Coordinates of C-alpha atoms in Angstrom, one line a residue:
M1344 CA 1.5 -1.5 17.2
A1345 CA -0.9 -3.4 19.5
G1346 CA -4.2 -5.3 19.1
H1347 CA -5.5 -6.7 15.9
I1348 CA -3.5 -5.9 12.8
F1349 CA -5.1 -5.9 9.3
V1350 CA -2.8 -5.7 6.2
D1351 CA -3.2 -5.0 2.6
E1352 CA -0.6 -5.0 -0.1
T1353 CA -0.1 -3.4 -3.5
K1354 CA 2.4 -4.2 -6.2
A1355 CA 1.3 -1.5 -8.6
R1356 CA 4.5 0.6 -8.2
G1357 CA 6.9 -1.4 -6.2
Y1358 CA 5.9 -3.4 -3.1
V1359 CA 4.0 -1.6 -0.3
I1360 CA 2.0 -3.0 2.6
A1361 CA -0.3 -0.9 4.8
A1362 CA -0.9 -2.3 8.3
A1363 CA -3.8 -1.0 10.4
A1364 CA -3.7 -1.7 14.1
V1365 CA -6.9 -1.7 16.1
L1366 CA -7.0 -2.0 19.9
P1367 CA -9.4 -4.7 21.1
R1368 CA -11.7 -2.1 22.8
N1369 CA -12.1 -0.4 19.4
L1370 CA -12.5 -3.5 17.2
N1371 CA -16.3 -3.9 17.2
A1372 CA -16.9 -0.2 16.6
S1373 CA -14.4 -0.2 13.7
R1374 CA -15.9 -3.3 12.1
T1375 CA -19.4 -1.9 12.5
A1376 CA -18.4 1.4 10.8
L1377 CA -16.7 -0.3 7.9
R1378 CA -19.6 -2.8 7.4
G1379 CA -21.9 0.3 7.3
L1380 CA -19.9 1.5 4.2
L1381 CA -20.7 -1.6 2.1
L1382 CA -23.2 -1.2 -0.7
G1383 CA -25.9 -3.8 -1.4
G1384 CA -24.2 -6.9 -2.8
Q1385 CA -20.7 -5.9 -1.6
S1386 CA -18.8 -8.3 0.7
R1387 CA -15.8 -6.0 1.0
I1388 CA -14.5 -2.6 -0.1
H1389 CA -12.0 -2.6 -2.9
F1390 CA -10.8 0.8 -4.0
T1391 CA -10.0 -0.1 -7.5
K1392 CA -13.7 -0.7 -8.1
E1393 CA -15.0 2.4 -6.4
R1394 CA -15.8 5.8 -7.9
D1395 CA -13.7 8.8 -6.8
S1396 CA -16.6 10.3 -4.9
R1397 CA -17.2 7.0 -3.0
R1398 CA -13.5 6.7 -2.3
R1399 CA -13.5 10.1 -0.6
T1400 CA -16.5 9.1 1.5
I1401 CA -14.9 5.9 2.5
L1402 CA -11.6 7.6 3.4
S1403 CA -13.4 10.3 5.3
R1404 CA -15.2 7.7 7.4
M1405 CA -12.1 5.7 8.0
S1406 CA -10.2 8.7 9.2
E1407 CA -12.7 9.0 12.0
L1408 CA -11.8 5.6 13.4
D1409 CA -9.5 5.0 16.3
V1410 CA -6.9 3.1 14.2
S1411 CA -3.2 3.4 13.8
V1412 CA -1.8 2.8 10.3
D1413 CA 1.8 2.2 9.2
V1414 CA 3.0 1.9 5.7
Y1415 CA 5.9 -0.4 4.8
D1416 CA 7.6 0.3 1.5
A1417 CA 10.0 -2.3 0.1
S1418 CA 9.9 -1.0 -3.5
A1419 CA 13.7 -0.8 -3.5
L1420 CA 13.9 -4.5 -3.5
A1421 CA 13.8 -6.2 -7.0
S1422 CA 12.2 -9.4 -5.9
A1423 CA 8.6 -9.3 -4.9
R1424 CA 9.2 -12.3 -2.6
E1425 CA 12.0 -10.6 -0.8
A1426 CA 10.0 -7.3 -0.6
R1427 CA 7.0 -9.1 0.9
A1428 CA 9.2 -10.9 3.4
A1429 CA 11.0 -7.7 4.4
C1430 CA 7.6 -5.9 5.0
L1431 CA 6.1 -8.8 7.0
D1432 CA 9.3 -9.0 9.1
A1433 CA 9.0 -5.3 9.9
I1434 CA 5.3 -5.5 10.7
V1435 CA 5.9 -8.4 13.1
S1436 CA 8.9 -6.6 14.7
D1437 CA 6.8 -3.5 15.2
A1438 CA 3.9 -5.5 16.6
V1439 CA 5.9 -7.2 19.3
G1440 CA 8.1 -4.2 20.0
C1441 CA 11.4 -5.5 18.8
P1442 CA 14.1 -3.1 17.5

């Protein structure tokens, strides 16, 4: 991973973090594209509050962006605190290129 990294987590079925990496040269275009998906009054996109048809539109548009996404799953760990730490350690290791 390189560039700016944006993360989001879910604890719905275990602990999973998605990390999206955007190169600096693609950052402005990506932000502009995502801002263009906001509806009036929205400050951010939150999938749990979106209709299925809108989710498909958002995902379709996101798939066109020059972004790399990795998913870190620590669902096997019983403690949410340990799972989060394991995911964040892996993200940082990947970001700096450590084995």
